[in-house]
Tab-separated table of C-alpha atoms and ligand atoms in Angstrom:
chain	number	residue	atom	x	y	z
A	33	MET	CA	25.795	94.853	-168.249
A	34	LYS	CA	25.510	96.523	-164.911
A	35	HIS	CA	27.308	99.794	-164.182
A	36	THR	CA	27.524	101.691	-160.906
A	37	VAL	CA	29.639	104.531	-159.626
A	38	TRP	CA	29.976	104.383	-155.850
A	39	HIS	CA	30.842	107.863	-154.705
A	40	HIS	CA	30.976	110.226	-151.733
A	41	LEU	CA	33.273	107.809	-149.909
A	42	ASN	CA	36.728	107.741	-148.329
A	43	LEU	CA	38.821	104.981	-149.764
A	44	CYS	CA	41.391	102.742	-148.123
A	45	ALA	CA	42.122	100.540	-151.131
A	46	GLN	CA	45.275	98.809	-149.905
A	47	GLY	CA	44.136	98.103	-146.366
A	48	ASP	CA	46.748	100.654	-145.291
A	49	PRO	CA	45.237	103.606	-143.419
A	50	GLU	CA	48.312	105.640	-144.284
A	51	GLN	CA	47.412	105.491	-147.987
A	52	THR	CA	43.886	106.725	-148.416
A	53	ILE	CA	41.897	108.871	-150.820
A	54	ARG	CA	39.361	111.318	-149.413
A	55	ASP	CA	36.215	111.939	-151.437
A	56	ALA	CA	36.809	109.013	-153.738
A	57	ALA	CA	34.742	107.054	-156.250
A	58	ILE	CA	34.709	103.452	-157.449
A	59	ALA	CA	33.279	102.588	-160.863
A	60	VAL	CA	32.066	98.987	-161.066
A	61	ARG	CA	31.161	97.204	-164.280
A	62	ASP	CA	29.681	93.708	-164.078
A	63	GLY	CA	31.045	93.106	-160.610
A	64	GLN	CA	34.556	94.282	-161.429
A	65	ILE	CA	36.327	97.503	-160.594
A	66	ALA	CA	36.651	99.561	-163.783
A	67	TRP	CA	38.154	102.619	-162.140
A	68	LEU	CA	38.869	104.040	-158.674
A	69	GLY	CA	40.353	107.279	-157.458
A	70	ALA	CA	39.546	110.794	-156.331
A	71	SER	CA	36.035	111.869	-157.363
A	72	HIS	CA	37.281	114.996	-159.084
A	73	ALA	CA	39.415	112.802	-161.367
A	74	LEU	CA	36.564	110.494	-162.409
A	75	PRO	CA	36.880	110.133	-166.202
A	76	GLU	CA	33.981	111.436	-168.227
A	77	GLU	CA	32.972	108.043	-169.559
A	78	TYR	CA	31.724	107.084	-166.061
A	79	GLY	CA	29.831	110.346	-165.631
A	80	THR	CA	26.548	108.925	-166.953
A	81	TRP	CA	26.599	105.689	-164.940
A	82	PRO	CA	24.009	105.215	-162.177
A	83	ARG	CA	25.338	106.375	-158.822
A	84	GLU	CA	25.294	105.106	-155.241
A	85	ASP	CA	25.987	107.791	-152.631
A	86	LEU	CA	27.860	106.446	-149.583
A	87	ALA	CA	27.446	109.660	-147.592
A	88	GLY	CA	31.088	110.101	-146.667
A	89	ALA	CA	31.581	106.581	-145.261
A	90	TRP	CA	34.926	104.774	-145.246
A	91	VAL	CA	35.427	101.891	-147.680
A	92	THR	CA	37.997	99.125	-147.239
A	93	PRO	CA	38.557	95.893	-149.130
A	94	GLY	CA	36.276	93.103	-147.928
A	95	LEU	CA	37.943	91.588	-144.877
A	96	VAL	CA	39.686	88.217	-145.063
A	97	ASP	CA	39.525	85.739	-142.167
A	98	CYS	CA	42.433	83.471	-143.089
A	99	HIS	CA	42.374	80.864	-140.281
A	100	THR	CA	39.132	79.349	-139.023
A	101	HIS	CA	37.758	76.033	-137.861
A	102	LEU	CA	34.175	77.233	-138.360
A	103	VAL	CA	32.697	73.877	-139.233
A	104	TYR	CA	32.215	71.577	-136.235
A	105	GLY	CA	29.524	69.903	-134.172
A	106	GLY	CA	28.503	70.968	-130.669
A	107	GLN	CA	30.455	73.308	-128.410
A	108	ARG	CA	32.798	72.984	-125.420
A	109	ALA	CA	31.377	75.269	-122.767
A	110	ASP	CA	31.750	72.498	-120.141
A	111	GLU	CA	35.435	72.226	-120.848
A	112	PHE	CA	35.661	75.993	-120.594
A	113	ALA	CA	34.214	75.724	-117.091
A	114	GLN	CA	36.861	73.110	-116.269
A	115	ARG	CA	39.567	75.441	-117.480
A	116	LEU	CA	38.122	78.229	-115.365
A	117	ALA	CA	38.543	75.887	-112.405
A	118	GLY	CA	42.253	75.619	-113.206
A	119	VAL	CA	42.674	72.642	-115.548
A	120	SER	CA	44.920	73.516	-118.514
A	121	TYR	CA	44.090	73.149	-122.213
A	122	GLU	CA	46.848	70.575	-122.565
A	123	GLU	CA	45.674	68.555	-119.545
A	124	ILE	CA	42.144	68.433	-120.932
A	125	ALA	CA	43.481	67.226	-124.287
A	126	LYS	CA	45.540	64.506	-122.585
A	127	GLN	CA	42.455	63.305	-120.703
A	128	GLY	CA	40.683	62.657	-123.993
A	129	GLY	CA	38.781	65.934	-124.062
A	130	GLY	CA	39.699	68.908	-126.193
A	131	ILE	CA	39.797	68.426	-129.941
A	132	VAL	CA	38.737	64.787	-129.597
A	133	SER	CA	35.490	65.711	-127.876
A	134	THR	CA	34.598	67.939	-130.826
A	135	VAL	CA	35.534	65.045	-133.107
A	136	ARG	CA	32.870	62.908	-131.420
A	137	ALA	CA	30.225	65.620	-131.882
A	138	THR	CA	31.250	66.328	-135.473
A	139	ARG	CA	31.218	62.670	-136.479
A	140	ALA	CA	27.758	62.270	-134.975
A	141	ALA	CA	26.267	65.326	-136.709
A	142	GLU	CA	24.260	65.017	-139.924
A	143	GLU	CA	25.682	67.089	-142.744
A	144	ASP	CA	22.697	69.450	-142.737
A	145	THR	CA	22.944	69.979	-138.989
A	146	LEU	CA	26.625	70.733	-139.346
A	147	PHE	CA	25.798	73.186	-142.111
A	148	ARG	CA	23.242	75.007	-139.959
A	149	GLN	CA	25.469	75.171	-136.882
A	150	SER	CA	28.390	76.423	-138.953
A	151	ALA	CA	26.295	78.954	-140.875
A	152	ALA	CA	25.291	80.508	-137.557
A	153	ARG	CA	28.971	81.188	-136.876
A	154	LEU	CA	29.681	82.417	-140.387
A	155	GLU	CA	26.835	84.945	-140.507
A	156	PRO	CA	28.237	87.332	-137.879
A	157	LEU	CA	31.576	87.385	-139.714
A	158	LEU	CA	29.853	88.321	-142.951
A	159	ALA	CA	27.908	91.088	-141.229
A	160	GLU	CA	31.289	92.554	-140.275
A	161	GLY	CA	32.519	92.862	-143.840
A	162	VAL	CA	34.270	89.516	-144.328
A	163	THR	CA	34.168	88.494	-148.001
A	164	ALA	CA	36.761	85.695	-147.934
A	165	VAL	CA	37.221	83.032	-145.289
A	166	GLU	CA	39.398	79.993	-144.836
A	167	ILE	CA	37.765	76.934	-143.258
A	168	LYS	CA	39.695	73.919	-142.011
A	169	SER	CA	38.656	70.332	-141.575
A	170	GLY	CA	40.208	68.452	-138.666
A	171	TYR	CA	37.294	67.474	-136.441
A	172	GLY	CA	36.386	64.428	-138.527
A	173	LEU	CA	39.710	62.571	-138.560
A	174	ASP	CA	38.337	59.802	-140.750
A	175	LEU	CA	37.720	59.999	-144.461
A	176	ALA	CA	33.930	60.204	-144.348
A	177	SER	CA	33.817	62.803	-141.574
A	178	GLU	CA	36.575	64.968	-143.037
A	179	ARG	CA	34.714	64.849	-146.354
A	180	LYS	CA	31.508	65.874	-144.593
A	181	MET	CA	33.241	68.909	-143.027
A	182	LEU	CA	34.837	70.013	-146.286
A	183	ARG	CA	31.578	69.610	-148.177
A	184	VAL	CA	29.849	71.801	-145.618
A	185	ALA	CA	32.605	74.389	-146.052
A	186	ARG	CA	32.139	74.357	-149.822
A	187	ARG	CA	28.366	74.605	-149.459
A	188	LEU	CA	28.750	77.639	-147.193
A	189	GLY	CA	30.681	79.290	-150.022
A	190	GLU	CA	27.884	78.481	-152.461
A	191	ARG	CA	25.056	79.543	-150.197
A	192	TYR	CA	26.616	82.731	-148.744
A	193	PRO	CA	28.247	85.742	-150.447
A	194	VAL	CA	31.766	84.817	-149.417
A	195	SER	CA	34.755	83.113	-151.026
A	196	VAL	CA	35.551	80.000	-149.004
A	197	TYR	CA	39.037	78.460	-149.120
A	198	THR	CA	39.198	74.971	-147.662
A	199	THR	CA	42.118	73.493	-145.775
A	200	PHE	CA	42.529	69.795	-145.031
A	201	LEU	CA	43.701	69.472	-141.419
A	202	GLY	CA	43.549	65.685	-141.096
A	203	ALA	CA	46.676	65.932	-138.916
A	204	HIS	CA	44.920	67.935	-136.200
A	205	ALA	CA	44.761	65.262	-133.473
A	206	LEU	CA	45.101	61.527	-133.145
A	207	PRO	CA	41.668	59.894	-133.439
A	208	PRO	CA	40.972	57.429	-130.585
A	209	GLU	CA	40.902	54.401	-132.938
A	210	PHE	CA	44.579	55.084	-133.731
A	211	ALA	CA	45.683	55.490	-130.092
A	212	GLY	CA	49.382	54.643	-129.821
A	213	ARG	CA	49.691	54.449	-133.625
A	214	ALA	CA	50.306	58.017	-134.709
A	215	ASP	CA	52.539	56.983	-137.611
A	216	ASP	CA	49.825	54.702	-138.932
A	217	TYR	CA	47.342	57.538	-138.735
A	218	ILE	CA	49.712	59.813	-140.656
A	219	ALA	CA	49.930	57.113	-143.331
A	220	GLU	CA	46.126	57.099	-143.466
A	221	VAL	CA	46.114	60.898	-143.817
A	222	CYS	CA	48.761	60.899	-146.554
A	223	GLU	CA	47.872	57.798	-148.514
A	224	ARG	CA	44.114	57.589	-148.226
A	225	MET	CA	42.359	60.692	-146.937
A	226	LEU	CA	44.287	63.438	-148.723
A	227	PRO	CA	44.366	61.732	-152.146
A	228	ALA	CA	40.615	61.052	-152.038
A	229	LEU	CA	39.624	64.510	-150.829
A	230	ALA	CA	42.014	66.273	-153.196
A	231	ASP	CA	40.601	64.274	-156.124
A	232	GLU	CA	37.118	65.349	-155.133
A	233	GLY	CA	38.211	68.987	-155.349
A	234	LEU	CA	37.560	69.589	-151.673
A	235	VAL	CA	41.037	70.778	-150.679
A	236	ASP	CA	42.714	74.120	-151.405
A	237	ALA	CA	45.576	73.757	-148.890
A	238	VAL	CA	46.915	71.378	-146.240
A	239	ASP	CA	47.599	72.178	-142.575
A	240	VAL	CA	49.224	70.262	-139.680
A	241	PHE	CA	49.094	70.796	-135.916
A	242	CYS	CA	52.794	70.423	-135.065
A	243	GLU	CA	52.960	70.246	-131.269
A	244	ARG	CA	53.587	67.949	-128.276
A	245	ILE	CA	49.844	67.228	-128.234
A	246	GLY	CA	49.671	67.215	-132.031
A	247	PHE	CA	52.176	65.741	-134.480
A	248	SER	CA	55.974	65.592	-134.580
A	249	LEU	CA	58.265	67.312	-137.055
A	250	ALA	CA	58.836	64.063	-138.939
A	251	GLN	CA	55.098	63.375	-139.125
A	252	SER	CA	54.385	66.936	-140.210
A	253	GLU	CA	56.945	66.621	-142.971
A	254	ARG	CA	55.283	63.468	-144.288
A	255	VAL	CA	52.012	65.372	-144.571
A	256	PHE	CA	53.729	68.257	-146.359
A	257	GLU	CA	55.323	65.865	-148.834
A	258	ALA	CA	51.956	64.297	-149.517
A	259	ALA	CA	50.453	67.759	-150.099
A	260	GLU	CA	53.246	68.528	-152.540
A	261	ARG	CA	52.537	65.331	-154.455
A	262	HIS	CA	49.047	66.733	-155.016
A	263	GLY	CA	50.290	70.201	-155.906
A	264	LEU	CA	48.693	71.704	-152.799
A	265	PRO	CA	50.192	74.528	-150.715
A	266	VAL	CA	50.849	73.934	-147.023
A	267	LYS	CA	50.535	75.828	-143.758
A	268	MET	CA	51.089	74.926	-140.117
A	269	HIS	CA	49.758	75.407	-136.583
A	270	ALA	CA	53.224	76.084	-135.193
A	271	GLU	CA	54.842	77.027	-131.877
A	272	GLN	CA	51.465	77.499	-130.179
A	273	LEU	CA	52.228	75.784	-126.859
A	274	SER	CA	55.970	75.176	-127.174
A	275	ASN	CA	58.861	75.787	-129.548
A	276	SER	CA	59.092	72.636	-131.612
A	277	GLY	CA	60.827	74.057	-134.684
A	278	GLY	CA	57.782	73.550	-136.865
A	279	THR	CA	58.069	76.973	-138.419
A	280	ALA	CA	61.490	76.276	-139.901
A	281	LEU	CA	60.101	73.074	-141.409
A	282	ALA	CA	57.083	74.952	-142.754
A	283	ALA	CA	59.392	77.562	-144.269
A	284	ARG	CA	61.476	74.851	-145.944
A	285	HIS	CA	58.276	73.705	-147.599
A	286	ARG	CA	57.450	77.267	-148.678
A	287	ALA	CA	54.371	77.305	-146.471
A	288	LEU	CA	51.793	79.993	-147.169
A	289	SER	CA	51.603	80.696	-143.459
A	290	ALA	CA	52.699	79.593	-140.021
A	291	ASP	CA	50.017	80.266	-137.457
A	292	HIS	CA	49.835	81.023	-133.683
A	293	LEU	CA	53.637	81.388	-133.128
A	294	GLU	CA	53.673	82.474	-129.471
A	295	PHE	CA	56.834	80.401	-128.904
A	296	LEU	CA	58.571	81.285	-132.172
A	297	ASP	CA	62.282	82.204	-131.932
A	298	GLU	CA	64.424	84.457	-134.116
A	299	ALA	CA	65.754	81.614	-136.268
A	300	GLY	CA	62.163	80.706	-137.103
A	301	VAL	CA	61.325	84.329	-137.903
A	302	ALA	CA	64.324	84.562	-140.248
A	303	ALA	CA	63.292	81.328	-141.959
A	304	MET	CA	59.796	82.727	-142.523
A	305	LYS	CA	61.217	85.879	-144.038
A	306	ALA	CA	63.382	83.876	-146.423
A	307	SER	CA	60.475	81.728	-147.618
A	308	GLY	CA	57.857	84.501	-147.818
A	309	THR	CA	55.699	82.720	-145.242
A	310	VAL	CA	53.034	84.906	-143.581
A	311	ALA	CA	52.789	84.949	-139.775
A	312	VAL	CA	49.141	84.474	-138.800
A	313	LEU	CA	48.566	85.688	-135.242
A	314	LEU	CA	45.481	84.619	-133.376
A	315	PRO	CA	44.748	86.910	-130.433
A	316	GLY	CA	41.457	85.155	-129.670
A	317	ALA	CA	43.258	81.897	-128.870
A	318	TYR	CA	45.989	83.735	-126.946
A	319	TYR	CA	43.308	85.412	-124.848
A	320	PHE	CA	40.985	82.457	-124.423
A	321	ILE	CA	43.589	79.992	-123.169
A	322	ARG	CA	45.038	82.806	-121.068
A	323	GLU	CA	48.432	82.449	-122.681
A	324	THR	CA	51.093	84.752	-121.263
A	325	GLN	CA	53.847	84.191	-123.828
A	326	LEU	CA	53.445	86.908	-126.454
A	327	PRO	CA	54.208	86.131	-130.102
A	328	PRO	CA	57.514	87.792	-131.145
A	329	ILE	CA	55.942	90.870	-132.742
A	330	ASP	CA	59.114	92.946	-132.672
A	331	LEU	CA	61.162	90.229	-134.335
A	332	LEU	CA	58.512	89.789	-137.012
A	333	ARG	CA	58.573	93.545	-137.598
A	334	ARG	CA	62.337	93.766	-137.658
A	335	HIS	CA	62.642	90.951	-140.165
A	336	GLY	CA	59.789	92.335	-142.256
A	337	VAL	CA	57.576	89.244	-142.058
A	338	PRO	CA	53.987	90.063	-143.107
A	339	VAL	CA	51.586	89.517	-140.215
A	340	ALA	CA	47.936	88.534	-140.599
A	341	ILE	CA	45.271	88.500	-137.875
A	342	SER	CA	42.475	85.962	-137.790
A	343	THR	CA	39.713	84.641	-135.546
A	344	ASP	CA	40.874	80.987	-135.359
A	345	SER	CA	37.153	80.484	-134.755
A	346	ASN	CA	37.008	77.083	-133.015
A	347	PRO	CA	35.241	75.504	-130.030
A	348	GLY	CA	38.322	74.917	-127.859
A	349	THR	CA	40.641	77.885	-127.946
A	350	SER	CA	38.778	80.694	-129.695
A	351	PRO	CA	34.986	80.607	-129.854
A	352	ALA	CA	35.141	83.896	-131.725
A	353	THR	CA	32.832	85.143	-134.438
A	354	SER	CA	34.157	88.708	-134.727
A	355	LEU	CA	37.197	89.700	-136.743
A	356	LEU	CA	36.862	93.299	-135.533
A	357	LEU	CA	37.241	92.072	-131.966
A	358	MET	CA	40.427	90.266	-133.026
A	359	MET	CA	41.721	93.567	-134.427
A	360	ASN	CA	41.019	95.202	-131.109
A	361	MET	CA	42.756	92.386	-129.222
A	362	ALA	CA	45.760	92.440	-131.559
A	363	THR	CA	46.265	96.096	-130.710
A	364	THR	CA	45.684	95.814	-126.958
A	365	LEU	CA	47.202	92.383	-126.268
A	366	PHE	CA	49.922	92.246	-128.941
A	367	ARG	CA	50.521	96.024	-129.098
A	368	MET	CA	50.188	96.034	-132.848
A	369	THR	CA	49.435	99.329	-134.586
A	370	VAL	CA	46.199	100.187	-136.370
A	371	PRO	CA	47.861	100.021	-139.828
A	372	GLU	CA	49.334	96.642	-138.923
A	373	VAL	CA	46.036	95.132	-137.852
A	374	LEU	CA	44.112	96.563	-140.780
A	375	GLN	CA	46.608	95.090	-143.225
A	376	GLY	CA	46.478	91.961	-141.088
A	377	VAL	CA	42.841	91.381	-142.043
A	378	THR	CA	43.165	92.507	-145.674
A	379	THR	CA	46.348	92.309	-147.789
A	380	HIS	CA	48.384	90.113	-145.476
A	381	ALA	CA	45.486	87.788	-144.752
A	382	ALA	CA	44.867	87.374	-148.491
A	383	ARG	CA	48.522	86.535	-148.920
A	384	ALA	CA	48.281	83.934	-146.148
A	385	LEU	CA	45.708	82.206	-148.363
A	386	GLY	CA	47.848	82.497	-151.465
A	387	GLN	CA	45.065	84.748	-152.817
A	388	ALA	CA	46.708	88.167	-152.797
A	389	ALA	CA	45.778	88.612	-156.457
A	390	ARG	CA	42.108	88.135	-155.678
A	391	HIS	CA	41.394	89.477	-152.182
A	392	GLY	CA	42.553	92.046	-149.679
A	393	THR	CA	43.097	94.980	-152.054
A	394	LEU	CA	40.833	97.103	-154.227
A	395	ALA	CA	42.250	97.740	-157.679
A	396	VAL	CA	41.140	98.034	-161.295
A	397	GLY	CA	40.264	94.662	-162.797
A	398	ARG	CA	39.496	93.003	-159.490
A	399	GLN	CA	36.159	91.845	-158.200
A	400	ALA	CA	34.419	94.685	-156.345
A	401	ASP	CA	34.330	93.205	-152.835
A	402	PHE	CA	34.288	95.916	-150.236
A	403	ALA	CA	33.025	96.888	-146.802
A	404	VAL	CA	31.423	100.244	-146.009
A	405	TRP	CA	32.041	101.519	-142.476
A	406	SER	CA	30.144	104.045	-140.353
A	407	VAL	CA	33.247	105.528	-138.766
A	408	ASP	CA	34.978	108.896	-138.868
A	409	THR	CA	38.468	107.403	-138.808
A	410	LEU	CA	39.781	103.958	-139.676
A	411	ALA	CA	41.318	103.631	-136.211
A	412	GLU	CA	37.772	103.122	-134.962
A	413	LEU	CA	37.768	99.675	-136.564
A	414	ALA	CA	40.247	98.552	-133.910
A	415	TYR	CA	38.899	100.825	-131.184
A	416	TRP	CA	35.251	99.990	-130.573
A	417	ILE	CA	34.502	96.768	-128.759
A	418	GLY	CA	31.426	94.906	-129.931
A	419	ARG	CA	29.873	97.710	-131.938
A	420	PRO	CA	28.366	96.898	-135.345
A	421	LEU	CA	30.395	99.264	-137.523
A	422	CYS	CA	29.839	97.726	-140.913
A	423	ALA	CA	26.995	99.539	-142.674
A	424	ARG	CA	27.097	97.575	-145.885
A	425	VAL	CA	28.947	94.750	-147.593
A	426	VAL	CA	29.356	94.743	-151.356
A	427	ARG	CA	30.418	91.604	-153.174
A	428	ALA	CA	31.032	91.541	-156.910
A	429	GLY	CA	29.406	94.956	-157.076
A	430	GLU	CA	26.167	93.884	-155.359
A	431	THR	CA	25.069	94.899	-151.884
A	432	VAL	CA	24.885	91.587	-150.012
A	433	HIS	CA	24.425	92.947	-146.509
A	434	THR	CA	23.041	96.138	-145.048
A	435	ARG	CA	23.098	96.818	-141.336
A	436	ARG	CA	19.652	97.454	-139.916
A	437	GLY	CA	19.108	101.191	-139.739
A	438	ALA	CA	22.121	101.968	-141.929
B	1560	NIG	O1	43.841	76.645	-133.547
B	1560	NIG	N1	45.763	74.219	-132.092
B	1560	NIG	C1	44.984	73.444	-132.556
B	1560	NIG	N2	43.811	73.717	-133.070
B	1560	NIG	C2	42.915	74.734	-132.635
B	1560	NIG	C3	42.183	74.354	-131.415
B	1560	NIG	C4	41.284	73.264	-131.661
B	1560	NIG	C5	40.418	72.874	-130.511
B	1560	NIG	O2	40.778	72.996	-129.328
B	1560	NIG	O3	39.318	72.417	-130.838
B	1560	NIG	C6	43.587	76.070	-132.513
B	1560	NIG	O4	43.874	76.574	-131.420
B	1561	FE	FE1	43.630	76.969	-135.453
């Protein structure tokens, strides 16, 4: 049995900076939180446990990055240069670049190479206090390559101190061998790929890119129905480049989340509220494709839809490896408040994964996954740009990362 009392810390247990405890303590037994609260109220039974002094630092739940495409081969810096010269993301996709160019690189990569390239993108997230991450497939687009991606995602979760949740995104783009036969590809996704990968235990949720350059409403619904046959929750890349009504469909299928949402309308917002679907906003993608249509933040607020913030880490629209930077961008670009963005990377992000009982909040009985921050106020988490603020990451009660010099 291992016991530790972490003390001399300021605690933000709910991810809400308006509910904090100054001079707090957390008692951890065998990786789980046995008690937390104000130091002066620490029950006697914990008084003899070994102590770790956090020198007045702030502690939040481990951060949750709930929407990433971290696993892929290569990069798309050339395409970025093309976009800088004025070609749009959609035009590049239509010319056979975009997602499909990453599909070529991902198919060609050995599994170990893919693991190494992906680990290099995961490490900076972990150094920033991320203890749970979602990773999507969707750059394989055939059974063997999707399996390879999902296996790499699972291996990352075994090799690194982070909980990995995998999402099958077979319906991300039409692979070239199915050109002109999107319905046949959807049949392949639903009848062959998903059943095999789900049976192998590689899939925690199912996602669809519902868009002019992705899949139609009818095709998306077929994928959702297939997911339901396997008892898997669904989510959707929705209203990213246009309003296609995907969100309402996702809500009808009780989706965990609808993501991007720049073109979402009020009917879609109301549908999300009714179904308890989380809005995942992705400021990195908004910024990187120089989108000008803002997601409907005020409508989401007014209807009380929980909003999560994530990196969308991917080679085409958000080559981001910093969740703190996304918090900064969500405040500056989307005019979200500090409490909103902090909950967006903790409680609400955990809920977007269907894992609110496990991540995003610190409470008695839960695994002790937390981040220790060298800041005077929590607002600094959204304020600094590019500064390494995370002094230490604790997972299941063990220190798994310490910033150099901290
Ligand atoms: O989240 N929208 C579709 N999928 C990704 C982009 C993928 C890519 O361009 O490689 C996104 O933006
Ligand atoms: Fe995405």
